[in-house]
mmCIF file of C-alpha atoms and ligand atoms in Angstrom:
data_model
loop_
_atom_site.group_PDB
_atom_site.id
_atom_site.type_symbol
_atom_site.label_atom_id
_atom_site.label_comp_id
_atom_site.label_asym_id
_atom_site.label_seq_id
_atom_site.Cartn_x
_atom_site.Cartn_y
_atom_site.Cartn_z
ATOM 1 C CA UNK V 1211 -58.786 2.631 -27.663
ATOM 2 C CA UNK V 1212 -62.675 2.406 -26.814
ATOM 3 C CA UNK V 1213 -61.991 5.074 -24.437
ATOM 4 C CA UNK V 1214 -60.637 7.375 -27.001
ATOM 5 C CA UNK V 1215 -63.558 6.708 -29.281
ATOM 6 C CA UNK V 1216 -65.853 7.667 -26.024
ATOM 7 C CA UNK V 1217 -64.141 10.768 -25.984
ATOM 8 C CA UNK V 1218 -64.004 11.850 -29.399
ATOM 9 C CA UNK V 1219 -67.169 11.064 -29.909
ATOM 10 C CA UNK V 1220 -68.524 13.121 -26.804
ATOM 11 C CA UNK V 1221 -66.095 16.337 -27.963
ATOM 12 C CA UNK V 1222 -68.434 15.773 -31.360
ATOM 13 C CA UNK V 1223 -71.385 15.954 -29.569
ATOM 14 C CA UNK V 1224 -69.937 19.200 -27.662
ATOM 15 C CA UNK V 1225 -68.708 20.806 -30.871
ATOM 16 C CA UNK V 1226 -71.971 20.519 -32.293
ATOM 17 C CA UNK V 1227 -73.883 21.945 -29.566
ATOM 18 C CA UNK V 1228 -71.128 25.033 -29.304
ATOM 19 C CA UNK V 1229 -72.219 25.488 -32.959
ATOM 20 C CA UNK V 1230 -75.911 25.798 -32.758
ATOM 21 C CA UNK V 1231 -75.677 28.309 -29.938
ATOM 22 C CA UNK V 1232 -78.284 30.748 -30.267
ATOM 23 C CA UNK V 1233 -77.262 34.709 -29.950
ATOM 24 C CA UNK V 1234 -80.392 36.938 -28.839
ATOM 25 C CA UNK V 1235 -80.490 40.370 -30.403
ATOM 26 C CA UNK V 1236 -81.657 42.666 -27.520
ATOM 27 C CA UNK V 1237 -84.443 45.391 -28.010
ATOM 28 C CA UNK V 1238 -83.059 48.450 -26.641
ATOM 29 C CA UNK V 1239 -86.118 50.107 -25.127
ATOM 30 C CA UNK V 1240 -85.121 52.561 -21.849
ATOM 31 C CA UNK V 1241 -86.895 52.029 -18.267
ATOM 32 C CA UNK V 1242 -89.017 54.665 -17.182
ATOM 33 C CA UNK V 1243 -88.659 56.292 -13.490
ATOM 34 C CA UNK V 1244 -90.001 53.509 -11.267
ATOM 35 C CA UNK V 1245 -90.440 51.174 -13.556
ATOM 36 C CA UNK V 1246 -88.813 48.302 -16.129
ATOM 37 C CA UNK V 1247 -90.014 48.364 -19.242
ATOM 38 C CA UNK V 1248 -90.981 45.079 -20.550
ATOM 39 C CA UNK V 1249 -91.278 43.830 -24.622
ATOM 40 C CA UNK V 1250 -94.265 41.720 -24.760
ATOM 41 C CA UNK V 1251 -96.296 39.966 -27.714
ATOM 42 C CA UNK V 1252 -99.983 38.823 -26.246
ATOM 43 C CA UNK V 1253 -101.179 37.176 -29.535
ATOM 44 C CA UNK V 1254 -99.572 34.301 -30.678
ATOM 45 C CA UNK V 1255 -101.004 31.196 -31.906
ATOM 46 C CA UNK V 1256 -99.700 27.564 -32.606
ATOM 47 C CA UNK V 1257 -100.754 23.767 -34.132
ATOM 48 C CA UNK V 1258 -103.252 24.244 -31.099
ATOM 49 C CA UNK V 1259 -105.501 25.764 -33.272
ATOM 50 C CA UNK V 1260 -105.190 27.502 -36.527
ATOM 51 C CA UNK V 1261 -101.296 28.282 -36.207
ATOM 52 C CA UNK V 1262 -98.543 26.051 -38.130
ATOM 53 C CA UNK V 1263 -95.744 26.331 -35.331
ATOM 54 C CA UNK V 1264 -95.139 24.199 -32.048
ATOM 55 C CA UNK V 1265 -95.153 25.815 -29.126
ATOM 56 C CA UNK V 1266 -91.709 25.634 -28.430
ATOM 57 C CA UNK V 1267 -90.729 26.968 -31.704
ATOM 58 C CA UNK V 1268 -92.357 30.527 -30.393
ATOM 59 C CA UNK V 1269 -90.876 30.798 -27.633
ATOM 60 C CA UNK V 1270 -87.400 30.879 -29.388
ATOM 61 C CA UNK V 1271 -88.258 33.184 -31.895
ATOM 62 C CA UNK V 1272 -89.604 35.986 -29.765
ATOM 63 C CA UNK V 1273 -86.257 35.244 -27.665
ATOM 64 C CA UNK V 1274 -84.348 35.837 -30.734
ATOM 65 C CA UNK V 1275 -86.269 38.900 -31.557
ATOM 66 C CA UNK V 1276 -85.953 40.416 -27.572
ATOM 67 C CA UNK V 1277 -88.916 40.022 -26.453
ATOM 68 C CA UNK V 1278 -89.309 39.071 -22.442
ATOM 69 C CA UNK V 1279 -92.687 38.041 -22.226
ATOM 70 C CA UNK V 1280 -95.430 36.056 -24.555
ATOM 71 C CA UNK V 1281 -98.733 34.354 -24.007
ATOM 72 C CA UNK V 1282 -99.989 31.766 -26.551
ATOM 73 C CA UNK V 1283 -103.511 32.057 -27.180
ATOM 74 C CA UNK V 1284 -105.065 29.261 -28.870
ATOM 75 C CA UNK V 1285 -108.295 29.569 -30.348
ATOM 76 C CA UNK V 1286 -110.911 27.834 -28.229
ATOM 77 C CA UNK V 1287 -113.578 27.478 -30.955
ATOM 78 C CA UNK V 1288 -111.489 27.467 -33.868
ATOM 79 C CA UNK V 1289 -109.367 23.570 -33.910
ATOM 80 C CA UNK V 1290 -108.645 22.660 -38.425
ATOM 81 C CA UNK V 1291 -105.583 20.494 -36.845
ATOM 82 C CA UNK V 1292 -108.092 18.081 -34.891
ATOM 83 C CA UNK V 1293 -107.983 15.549 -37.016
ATOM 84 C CA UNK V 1294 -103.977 15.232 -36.650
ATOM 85 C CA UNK V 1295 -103.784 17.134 -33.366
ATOM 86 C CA UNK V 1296 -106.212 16.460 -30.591
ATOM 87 C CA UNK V 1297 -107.653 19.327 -29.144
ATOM 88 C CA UNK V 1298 -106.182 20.155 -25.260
ATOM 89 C CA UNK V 1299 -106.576 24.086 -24.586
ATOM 90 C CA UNK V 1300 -103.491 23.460 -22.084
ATOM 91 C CA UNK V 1301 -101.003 21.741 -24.665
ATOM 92 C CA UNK V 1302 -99.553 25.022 -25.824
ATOM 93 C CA UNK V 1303 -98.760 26.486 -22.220
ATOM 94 C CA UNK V 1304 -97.980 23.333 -21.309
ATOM 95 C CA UNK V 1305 -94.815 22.878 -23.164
ATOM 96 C CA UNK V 1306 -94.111 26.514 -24.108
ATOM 97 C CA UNK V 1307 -93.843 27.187 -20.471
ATOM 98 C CA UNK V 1308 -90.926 24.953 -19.156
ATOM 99 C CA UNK V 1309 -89.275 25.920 -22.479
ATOM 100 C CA UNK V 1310 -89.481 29.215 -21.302
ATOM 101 C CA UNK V 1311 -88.172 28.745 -18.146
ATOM 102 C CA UNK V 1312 -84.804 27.554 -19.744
ATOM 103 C CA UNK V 1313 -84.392 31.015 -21.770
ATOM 104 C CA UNK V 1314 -85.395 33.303 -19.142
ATOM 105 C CA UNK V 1315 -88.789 34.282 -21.171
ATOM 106 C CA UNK V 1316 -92.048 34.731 -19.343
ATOM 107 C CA UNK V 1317 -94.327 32.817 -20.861
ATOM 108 C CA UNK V 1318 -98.278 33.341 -19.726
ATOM 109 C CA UNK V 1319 -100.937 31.278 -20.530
ATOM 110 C CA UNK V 1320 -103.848 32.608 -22.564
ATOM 111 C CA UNK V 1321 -106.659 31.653 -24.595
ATOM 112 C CA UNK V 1322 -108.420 33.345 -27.302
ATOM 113 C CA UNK V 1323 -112.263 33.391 -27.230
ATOM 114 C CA UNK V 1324 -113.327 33.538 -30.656
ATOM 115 C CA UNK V 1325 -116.965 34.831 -31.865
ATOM 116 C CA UNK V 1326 -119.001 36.821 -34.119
ATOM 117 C CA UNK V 1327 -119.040 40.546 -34.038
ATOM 118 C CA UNK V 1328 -119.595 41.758 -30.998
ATOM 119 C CA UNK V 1329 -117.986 40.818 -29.419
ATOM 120 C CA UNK V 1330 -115.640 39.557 -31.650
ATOM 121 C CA UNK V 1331 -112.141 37.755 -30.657
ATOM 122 C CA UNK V 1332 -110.828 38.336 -27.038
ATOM 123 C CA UNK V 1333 -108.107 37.185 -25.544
ATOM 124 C CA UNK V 1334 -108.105 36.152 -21.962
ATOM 125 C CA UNK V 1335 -104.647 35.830 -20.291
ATOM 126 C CA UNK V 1336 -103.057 34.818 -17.076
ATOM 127 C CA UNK V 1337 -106.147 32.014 -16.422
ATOM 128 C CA UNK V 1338 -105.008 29.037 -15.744
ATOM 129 C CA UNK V 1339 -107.350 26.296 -16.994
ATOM 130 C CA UNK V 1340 -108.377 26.809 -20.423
ATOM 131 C CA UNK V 1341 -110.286 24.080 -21.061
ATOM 132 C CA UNK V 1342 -112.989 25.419 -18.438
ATOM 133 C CA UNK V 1343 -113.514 28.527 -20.574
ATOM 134 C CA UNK V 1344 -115.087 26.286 -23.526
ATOM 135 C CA UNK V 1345 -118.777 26.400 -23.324
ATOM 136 C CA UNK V 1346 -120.731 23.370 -23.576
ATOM 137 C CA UNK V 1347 -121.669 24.295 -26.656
ATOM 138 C CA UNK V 1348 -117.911 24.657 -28.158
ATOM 139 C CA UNK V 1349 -117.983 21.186 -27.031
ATOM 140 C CA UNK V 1350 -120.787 19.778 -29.536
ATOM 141 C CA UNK V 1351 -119.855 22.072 -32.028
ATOM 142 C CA UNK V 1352 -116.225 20.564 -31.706
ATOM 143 C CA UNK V 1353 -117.959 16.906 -31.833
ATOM 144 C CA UNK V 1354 -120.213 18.001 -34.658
ATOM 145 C CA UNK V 1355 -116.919 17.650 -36.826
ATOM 146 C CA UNK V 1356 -116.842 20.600 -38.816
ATOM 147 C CA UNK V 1357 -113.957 22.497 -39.434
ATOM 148 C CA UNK V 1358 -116.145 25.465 -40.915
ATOM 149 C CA UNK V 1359 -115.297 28.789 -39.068
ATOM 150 C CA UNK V 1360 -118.294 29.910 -40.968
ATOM 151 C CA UNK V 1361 -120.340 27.390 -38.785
ATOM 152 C CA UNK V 1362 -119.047 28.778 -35.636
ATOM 153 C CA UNK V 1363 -120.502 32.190 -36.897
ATOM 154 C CA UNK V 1364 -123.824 31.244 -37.812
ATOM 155 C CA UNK V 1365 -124.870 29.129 -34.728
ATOM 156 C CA UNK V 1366 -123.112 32.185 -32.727
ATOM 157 C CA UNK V 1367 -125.814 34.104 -34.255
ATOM 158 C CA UNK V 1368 -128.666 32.266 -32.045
ATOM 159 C CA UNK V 1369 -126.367 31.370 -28.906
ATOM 160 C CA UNK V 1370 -124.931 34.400 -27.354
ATOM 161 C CA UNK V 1371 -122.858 32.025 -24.626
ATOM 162 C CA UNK V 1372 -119.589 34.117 -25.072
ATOM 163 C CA UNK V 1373 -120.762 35.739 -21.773
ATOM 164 C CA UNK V 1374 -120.339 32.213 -20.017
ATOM 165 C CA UNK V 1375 -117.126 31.732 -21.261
ATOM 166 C CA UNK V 1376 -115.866 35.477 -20.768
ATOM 167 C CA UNK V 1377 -117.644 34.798 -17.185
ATOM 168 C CA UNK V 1378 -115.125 31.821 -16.593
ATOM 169 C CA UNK V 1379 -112.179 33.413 -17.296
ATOM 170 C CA UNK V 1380 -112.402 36.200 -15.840
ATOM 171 C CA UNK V 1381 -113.301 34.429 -12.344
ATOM 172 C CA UNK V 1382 -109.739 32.988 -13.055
ATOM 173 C CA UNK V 1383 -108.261 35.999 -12.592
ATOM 174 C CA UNK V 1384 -108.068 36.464 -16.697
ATOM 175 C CA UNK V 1385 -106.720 39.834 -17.998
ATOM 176 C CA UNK V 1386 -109.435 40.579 -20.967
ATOM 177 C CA UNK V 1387 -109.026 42.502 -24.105
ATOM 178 C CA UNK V 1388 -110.728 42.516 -27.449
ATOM 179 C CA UNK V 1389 -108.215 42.006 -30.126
ATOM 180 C CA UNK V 1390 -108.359 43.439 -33.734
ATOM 181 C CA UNK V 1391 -111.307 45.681 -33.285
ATOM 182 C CA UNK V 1392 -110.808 46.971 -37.110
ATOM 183 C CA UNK V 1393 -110.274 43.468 -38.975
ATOM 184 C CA UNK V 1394 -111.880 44.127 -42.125
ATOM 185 C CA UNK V 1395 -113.256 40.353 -41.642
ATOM 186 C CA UNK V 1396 -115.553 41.846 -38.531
ATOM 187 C CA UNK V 1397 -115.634 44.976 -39.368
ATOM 188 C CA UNK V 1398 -116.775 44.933 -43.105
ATOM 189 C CA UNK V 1399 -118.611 48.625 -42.637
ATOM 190 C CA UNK V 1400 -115.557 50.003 -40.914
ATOM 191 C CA UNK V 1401 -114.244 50.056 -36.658
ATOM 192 C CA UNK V 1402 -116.873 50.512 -33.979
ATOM 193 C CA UNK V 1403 -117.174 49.852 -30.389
ATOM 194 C CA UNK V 1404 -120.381 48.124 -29.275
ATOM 195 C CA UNK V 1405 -123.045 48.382 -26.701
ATOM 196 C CA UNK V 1406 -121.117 44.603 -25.756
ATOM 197 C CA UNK V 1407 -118.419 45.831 -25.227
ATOM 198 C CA UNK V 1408 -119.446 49.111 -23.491
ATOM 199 C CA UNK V 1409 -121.826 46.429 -21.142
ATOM 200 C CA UNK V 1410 -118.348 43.915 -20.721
ATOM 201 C CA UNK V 1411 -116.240 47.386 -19.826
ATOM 202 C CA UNK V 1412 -119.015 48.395 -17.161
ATOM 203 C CA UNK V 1413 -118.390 45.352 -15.988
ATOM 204 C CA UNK V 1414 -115.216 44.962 -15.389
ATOM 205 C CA UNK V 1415 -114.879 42.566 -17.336
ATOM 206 C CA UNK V 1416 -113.221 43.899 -20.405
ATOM 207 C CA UNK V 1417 -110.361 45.788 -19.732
ATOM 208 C CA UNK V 1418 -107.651 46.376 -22.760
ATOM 209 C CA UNK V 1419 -107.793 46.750 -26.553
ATOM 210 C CA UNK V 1420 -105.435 45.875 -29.160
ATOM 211 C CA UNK V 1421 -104.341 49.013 -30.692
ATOM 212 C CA UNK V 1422 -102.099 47.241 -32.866
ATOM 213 C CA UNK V 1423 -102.602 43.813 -34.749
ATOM 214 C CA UNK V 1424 -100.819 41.880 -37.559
ATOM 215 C CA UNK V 1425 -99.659 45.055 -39.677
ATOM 216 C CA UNK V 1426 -102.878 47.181 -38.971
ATOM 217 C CA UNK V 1427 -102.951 49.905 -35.833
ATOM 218 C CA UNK V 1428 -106.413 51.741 -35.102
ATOM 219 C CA UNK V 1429 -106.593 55.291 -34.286
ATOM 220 C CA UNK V 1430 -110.507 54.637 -33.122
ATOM 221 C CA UNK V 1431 -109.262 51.929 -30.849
ATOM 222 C CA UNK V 1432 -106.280 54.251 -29.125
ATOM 223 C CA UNK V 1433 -108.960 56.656 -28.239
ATOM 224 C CA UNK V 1434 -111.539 53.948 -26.757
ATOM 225 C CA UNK V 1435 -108.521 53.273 -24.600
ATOM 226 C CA UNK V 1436 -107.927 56.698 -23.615
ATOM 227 C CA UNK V 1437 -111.568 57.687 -22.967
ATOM 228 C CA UNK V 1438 -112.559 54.348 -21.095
ATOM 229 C CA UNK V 1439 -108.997 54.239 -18.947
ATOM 230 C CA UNK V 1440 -108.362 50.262 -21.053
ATOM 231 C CA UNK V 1441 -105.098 48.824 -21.738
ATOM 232 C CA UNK V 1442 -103.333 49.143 -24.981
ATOM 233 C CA UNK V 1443 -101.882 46.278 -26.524
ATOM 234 C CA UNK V 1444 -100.035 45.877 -29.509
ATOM 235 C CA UNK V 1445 -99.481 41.948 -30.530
ATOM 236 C CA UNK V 1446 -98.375 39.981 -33.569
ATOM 237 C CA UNK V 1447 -101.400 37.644 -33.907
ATOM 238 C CA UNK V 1448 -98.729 35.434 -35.973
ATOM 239 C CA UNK V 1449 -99.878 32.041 -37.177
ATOM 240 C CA UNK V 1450 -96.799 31.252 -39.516
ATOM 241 C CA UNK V 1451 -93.158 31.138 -38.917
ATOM 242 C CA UNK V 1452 -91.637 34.077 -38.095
ATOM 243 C CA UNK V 1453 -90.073 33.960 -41.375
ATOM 244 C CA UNK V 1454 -93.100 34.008 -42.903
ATOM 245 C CA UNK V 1455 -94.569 36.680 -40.606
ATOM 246 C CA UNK V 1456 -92.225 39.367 -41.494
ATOM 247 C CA UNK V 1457 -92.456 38.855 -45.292
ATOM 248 C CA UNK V 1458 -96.094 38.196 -45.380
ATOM 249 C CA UNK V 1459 -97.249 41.056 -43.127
ATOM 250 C CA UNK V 1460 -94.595 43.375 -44.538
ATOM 251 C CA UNK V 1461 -94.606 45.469 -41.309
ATOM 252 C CA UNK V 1462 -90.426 46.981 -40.404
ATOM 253 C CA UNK V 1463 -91.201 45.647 -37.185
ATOM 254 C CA UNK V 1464 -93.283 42.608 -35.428
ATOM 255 C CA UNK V 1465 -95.635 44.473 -32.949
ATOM 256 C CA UNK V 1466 -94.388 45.011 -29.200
ATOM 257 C CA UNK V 1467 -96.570 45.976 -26.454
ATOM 258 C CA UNK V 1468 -94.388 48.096 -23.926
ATOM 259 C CA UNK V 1469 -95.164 46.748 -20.482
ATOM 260 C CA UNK V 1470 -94.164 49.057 -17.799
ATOM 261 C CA UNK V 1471 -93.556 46.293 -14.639
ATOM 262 C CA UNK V 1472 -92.162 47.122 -11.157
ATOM 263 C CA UNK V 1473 -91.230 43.172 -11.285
ATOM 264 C CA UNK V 1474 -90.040 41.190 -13.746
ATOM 265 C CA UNK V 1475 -91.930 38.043 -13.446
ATOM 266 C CA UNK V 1476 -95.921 37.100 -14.145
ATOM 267 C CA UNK V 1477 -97.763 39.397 -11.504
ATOM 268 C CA UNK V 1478 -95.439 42.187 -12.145
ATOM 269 C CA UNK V 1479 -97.119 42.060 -16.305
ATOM 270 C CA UNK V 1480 -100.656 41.567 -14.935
ATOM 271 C CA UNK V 1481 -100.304 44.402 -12.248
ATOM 272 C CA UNK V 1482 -98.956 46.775 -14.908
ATOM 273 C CA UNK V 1483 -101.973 45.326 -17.584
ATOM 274 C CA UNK V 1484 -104.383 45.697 -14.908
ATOM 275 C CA UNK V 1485 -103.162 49.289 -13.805
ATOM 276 C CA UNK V 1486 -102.941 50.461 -18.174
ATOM 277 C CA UNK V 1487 -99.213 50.767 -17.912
ATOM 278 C CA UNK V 1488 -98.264 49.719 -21.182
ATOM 279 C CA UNK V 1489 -97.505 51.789 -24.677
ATOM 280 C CA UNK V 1490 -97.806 50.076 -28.208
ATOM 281 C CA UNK V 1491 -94.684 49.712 -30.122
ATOM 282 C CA UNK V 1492 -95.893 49.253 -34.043
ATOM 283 C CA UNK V 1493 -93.604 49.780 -37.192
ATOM 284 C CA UNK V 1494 -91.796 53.020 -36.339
ATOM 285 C CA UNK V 1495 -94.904 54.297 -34.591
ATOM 286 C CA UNK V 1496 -95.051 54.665 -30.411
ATOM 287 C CA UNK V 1497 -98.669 54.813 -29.028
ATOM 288 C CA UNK V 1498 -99.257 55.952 -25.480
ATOM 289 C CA UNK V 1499 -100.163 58.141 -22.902
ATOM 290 C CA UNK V 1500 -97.889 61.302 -22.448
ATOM 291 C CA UNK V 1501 -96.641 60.305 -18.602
ATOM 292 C CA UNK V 1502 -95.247 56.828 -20.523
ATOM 293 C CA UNK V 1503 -94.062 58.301 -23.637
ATOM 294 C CA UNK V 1504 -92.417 61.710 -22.649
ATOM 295 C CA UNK V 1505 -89.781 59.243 -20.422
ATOM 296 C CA UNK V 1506 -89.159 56.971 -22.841
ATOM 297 C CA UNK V 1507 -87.769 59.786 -25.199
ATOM 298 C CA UNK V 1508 -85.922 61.341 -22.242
ATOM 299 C CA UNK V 1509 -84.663 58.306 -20.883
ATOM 300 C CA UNK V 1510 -83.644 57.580 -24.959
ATOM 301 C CA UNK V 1511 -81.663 60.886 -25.746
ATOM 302 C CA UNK V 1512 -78.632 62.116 -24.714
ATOM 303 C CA UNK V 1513 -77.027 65.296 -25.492
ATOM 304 C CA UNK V 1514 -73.674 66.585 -25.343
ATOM 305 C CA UNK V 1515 -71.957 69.460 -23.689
ATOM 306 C CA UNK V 1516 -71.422 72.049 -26.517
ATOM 307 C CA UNK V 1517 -68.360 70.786 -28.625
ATOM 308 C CA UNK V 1518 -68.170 73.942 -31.128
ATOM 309 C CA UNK V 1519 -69.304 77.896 -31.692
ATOM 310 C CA UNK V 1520 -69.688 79.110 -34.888
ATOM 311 C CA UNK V 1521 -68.635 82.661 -36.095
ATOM 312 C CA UNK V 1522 -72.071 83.709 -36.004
ATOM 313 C CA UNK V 1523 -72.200 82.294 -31.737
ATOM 314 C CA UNK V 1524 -74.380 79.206 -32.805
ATOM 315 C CA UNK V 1525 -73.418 76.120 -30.426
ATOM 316 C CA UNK V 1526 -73.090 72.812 -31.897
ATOM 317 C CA UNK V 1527 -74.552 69.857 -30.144
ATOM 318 C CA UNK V 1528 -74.591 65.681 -30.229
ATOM 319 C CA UNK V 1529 -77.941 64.357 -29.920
ATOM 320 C CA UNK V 1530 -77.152 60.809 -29.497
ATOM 321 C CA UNK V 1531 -80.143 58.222 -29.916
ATOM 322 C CA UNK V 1532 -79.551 55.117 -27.486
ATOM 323 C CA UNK V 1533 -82.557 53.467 -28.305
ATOM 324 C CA UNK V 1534 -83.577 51.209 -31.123
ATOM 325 C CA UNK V 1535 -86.995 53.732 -31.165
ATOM 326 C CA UNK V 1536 -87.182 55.570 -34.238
ATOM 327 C CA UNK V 1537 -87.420 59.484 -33.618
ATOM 328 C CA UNK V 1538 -88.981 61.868 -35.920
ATOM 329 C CA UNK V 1539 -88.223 65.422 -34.796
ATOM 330 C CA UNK V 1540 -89.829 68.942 -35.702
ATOM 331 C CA UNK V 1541 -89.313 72.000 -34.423
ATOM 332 C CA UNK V 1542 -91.811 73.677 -33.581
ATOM 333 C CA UNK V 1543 -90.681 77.276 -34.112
ATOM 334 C CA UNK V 1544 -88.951 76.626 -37.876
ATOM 335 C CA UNK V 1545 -88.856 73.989 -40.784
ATOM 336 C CA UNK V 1546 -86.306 71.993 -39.330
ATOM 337 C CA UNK V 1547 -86.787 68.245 -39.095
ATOM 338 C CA UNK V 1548 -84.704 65.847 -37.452
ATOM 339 C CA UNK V 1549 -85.197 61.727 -38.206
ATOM 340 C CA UNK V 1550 -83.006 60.524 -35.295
ATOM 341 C CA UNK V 1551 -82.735 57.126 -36.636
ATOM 342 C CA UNK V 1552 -82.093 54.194 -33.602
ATOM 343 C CA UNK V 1553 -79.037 54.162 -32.221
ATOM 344 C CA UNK V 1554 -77.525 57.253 -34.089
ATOM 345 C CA UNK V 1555 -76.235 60.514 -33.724
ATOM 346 C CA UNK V 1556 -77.245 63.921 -34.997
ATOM 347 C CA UNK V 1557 -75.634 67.433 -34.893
ATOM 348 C CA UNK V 1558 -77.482 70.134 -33.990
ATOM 349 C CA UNK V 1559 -76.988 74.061 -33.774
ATOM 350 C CA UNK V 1560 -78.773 76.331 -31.464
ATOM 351 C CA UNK V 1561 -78.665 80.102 -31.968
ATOM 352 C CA UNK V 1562 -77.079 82.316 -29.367
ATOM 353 C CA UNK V 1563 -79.294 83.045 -26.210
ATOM 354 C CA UNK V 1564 -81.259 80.055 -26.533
ATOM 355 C CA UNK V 1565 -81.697 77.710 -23.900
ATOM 356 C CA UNK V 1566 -84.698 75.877 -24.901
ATOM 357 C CA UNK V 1567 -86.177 74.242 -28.226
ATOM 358 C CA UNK V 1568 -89.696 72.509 -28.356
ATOM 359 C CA UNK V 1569 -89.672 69.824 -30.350
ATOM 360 C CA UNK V 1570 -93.213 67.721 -31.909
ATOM 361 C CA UNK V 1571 -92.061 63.868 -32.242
ATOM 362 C CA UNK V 1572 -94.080 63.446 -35.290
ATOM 363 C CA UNK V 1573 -94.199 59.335 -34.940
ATOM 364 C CA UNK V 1574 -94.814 59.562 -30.605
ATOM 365 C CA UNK V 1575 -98.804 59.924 -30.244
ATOM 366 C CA UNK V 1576 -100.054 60.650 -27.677
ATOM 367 C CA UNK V 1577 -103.661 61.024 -29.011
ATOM 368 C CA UNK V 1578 -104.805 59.752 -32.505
ATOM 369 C CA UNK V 1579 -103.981 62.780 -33.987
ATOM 370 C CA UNK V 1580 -101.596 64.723 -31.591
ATOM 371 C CA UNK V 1581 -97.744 64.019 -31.240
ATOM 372 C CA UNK V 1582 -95.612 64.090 -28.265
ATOM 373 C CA UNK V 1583 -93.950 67.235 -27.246
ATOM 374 C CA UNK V 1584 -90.902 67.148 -26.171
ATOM 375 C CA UNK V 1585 -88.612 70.086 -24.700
ATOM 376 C CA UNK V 1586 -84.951 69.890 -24.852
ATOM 377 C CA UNK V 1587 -82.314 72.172 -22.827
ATOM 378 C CA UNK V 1588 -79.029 73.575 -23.247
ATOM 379 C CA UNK V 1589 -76.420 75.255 -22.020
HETATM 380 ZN ZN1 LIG O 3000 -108.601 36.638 -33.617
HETATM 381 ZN ZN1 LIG O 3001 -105.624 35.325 -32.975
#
């Protein structure tokens, strides 16, 4: 009798867990020649500083979203939790990591250094002891109990130690990038790039931009990136739930940055940020150079052989989107305007004797104000 109790019990237990089984919905983004392409969110923050989510808790959502890869990035300076939460820089990694591990996500650690502007916030990832990148000074001002980020400002003002700290972490092999260059909260007269960053870029030092933050992109910042050879990232920054996230930001989609890895694992992400392999995935927009974003609509498109001729010789096509990329289409020789939604199909017609149409993908840019163009054949 006990033993039947044991079991029924135990089949409870596995009933329960069969129930809460978590189903993934996959991002379908193609692989360009040579390379996988990754889905990655940079900028994430948690009850480590001034986020309301446990580590663990973000590593499940972006798994439930399709992302591969995150890195938590805790503010440094900025701790309102510490009088419920002490502060340790390495709690978030910590537990977010082995977490990871279990759901095949790649979690990196990261930290975000947090100052006036410039430079502003930057987010150093793949170190690997973030308590070493606070300054001595973080340290008093952490003691000096205030939970004022105001504070941190104004005694930024006379202590420009952001160099010791960006020093630190990059001697740990950190992958650096200024984040939300156009936050109206630094930026109150508008974007700009400094002679601090321009110094931090001669460097070395600095080496990627976010392009994309929250629900703001920067056209300014895409072209920094494209005239200095930097990174482009495009990252959630997300403090709440993702619940919360998605109706409070009210962007379609929660950024992605596009990593373009010839391994899957840690080194593989930092070769590829390193080498400016990535493209910015934000709301229906794709940001990137042309040699990334002219095989990512190739690799996304398929069309059919010719499956009817109309009385006037016109041959009717499929244009099948496999992707879950959004593709606005014009051709560039008429009016004609195709909005290949993801994973759809549209019908197209192509006059007699033509072999060839150029198309402009109106949300592809490949420049701040210059579309991908894109040239598709038939037969
Ligand atoms: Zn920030
Ligand atoms: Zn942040």
């Amino acid at each position: 009798m006990k033993k039947r109790i044991y079991l029924s019990i135990l089949f409870f237990f596995l009933t329960i867990s069969g129930f809460s089984q978590l189903v993934r919905k996959d991002m379908n983004v193609p692989d360009i020649p040579g390379y996988t392409t990754l889905k990655c969110d940079f900028h994430i923050h948690t009850v480590f500083s001034d986020g309301n989510v446990w580590p663990t808790v973000r590593v499940e959502e972006a798994w439930l979203l399709g992302y591969d890869a995150i890195s938590i990035t805790d503010h440094l300076e900025y701790q309102p939790h510490k009088k419920y939460i002490p502060i340790q820089h390495n709690a978030s990694y910590e537990i977010a990591k082995p977490h990871g591990d279990r759901q095949d996500m790649i979690v990196i650690q990261g930290s975000e250094i947090t100052r006036v502007m410039p430079p502003g916030h930057l987010n150093a990832i793949f170190i690997h002891d973030a308590t070493s990148i606070e300054t001595e000074r973080i340290k008093h001002m952490h003691a000096a109990e205030t939970h004022r980020h105001d504070y941190l400002d104004s005694i930024d003002q006379r202590h420009q130690d952001y160099l010791l700290a960006i020093e630190e972490a990059f001697n740990q092999g950190g992958f650096i990038f200024w984040n939300h260059p156009g936050w109206a909260a630094q930026a109150p007269e508008g974007i700009k790039i400094y002679d601090v960053h321009k110094d931090l870029i001669k460097k070395g030092w600095l080496k990627g931009i976010e392009v994309a933050n929250w629900n703001s992109w920067y056209p300014e910042a895409f072209q920094w990136c494209l005239d200095y050879g930097l990174t482009m990232l495009s990252n959630s920054d997300i403090h709440q739930t993702e619940g919360i996230y998605e109706k409070s930001s009210k962007v379609a989609k929660r950024p992605v940055t596009l990593v373009f890895v010839a391994e899957k694992s840690v080194e593989g992400i930092h070769d590829a940020l390193e080498n400016a392999r990535t493209a910015v995935w934000f709301n229906e927009k794709v940001i990137g150079k042309e040699e990334f974003l002219q095989p990512l609509f190739t690799r996304s498109i398929d069309i059919s052989d010719s499956f009817f001729k109309d009385s006037k010789h016109n041959r009717f096509y499929n244009l099948k989107n496999n992707s879950d990329f959004l593709f606005i289409l014009k051709r560039v020789d008429s009016e004609t305007q195709i909005e290949l939604l993801p994973q759809t199909t549209a019908i197209l017609s192509v006059e007699p004797n033509r072999n060839e149409i150029t198309f402009e993908v109106e949300n592809f840019l490949v420049e701040p104000n210059k579309s991908l163009s894109v040239k598709l054949l038939f037969d």
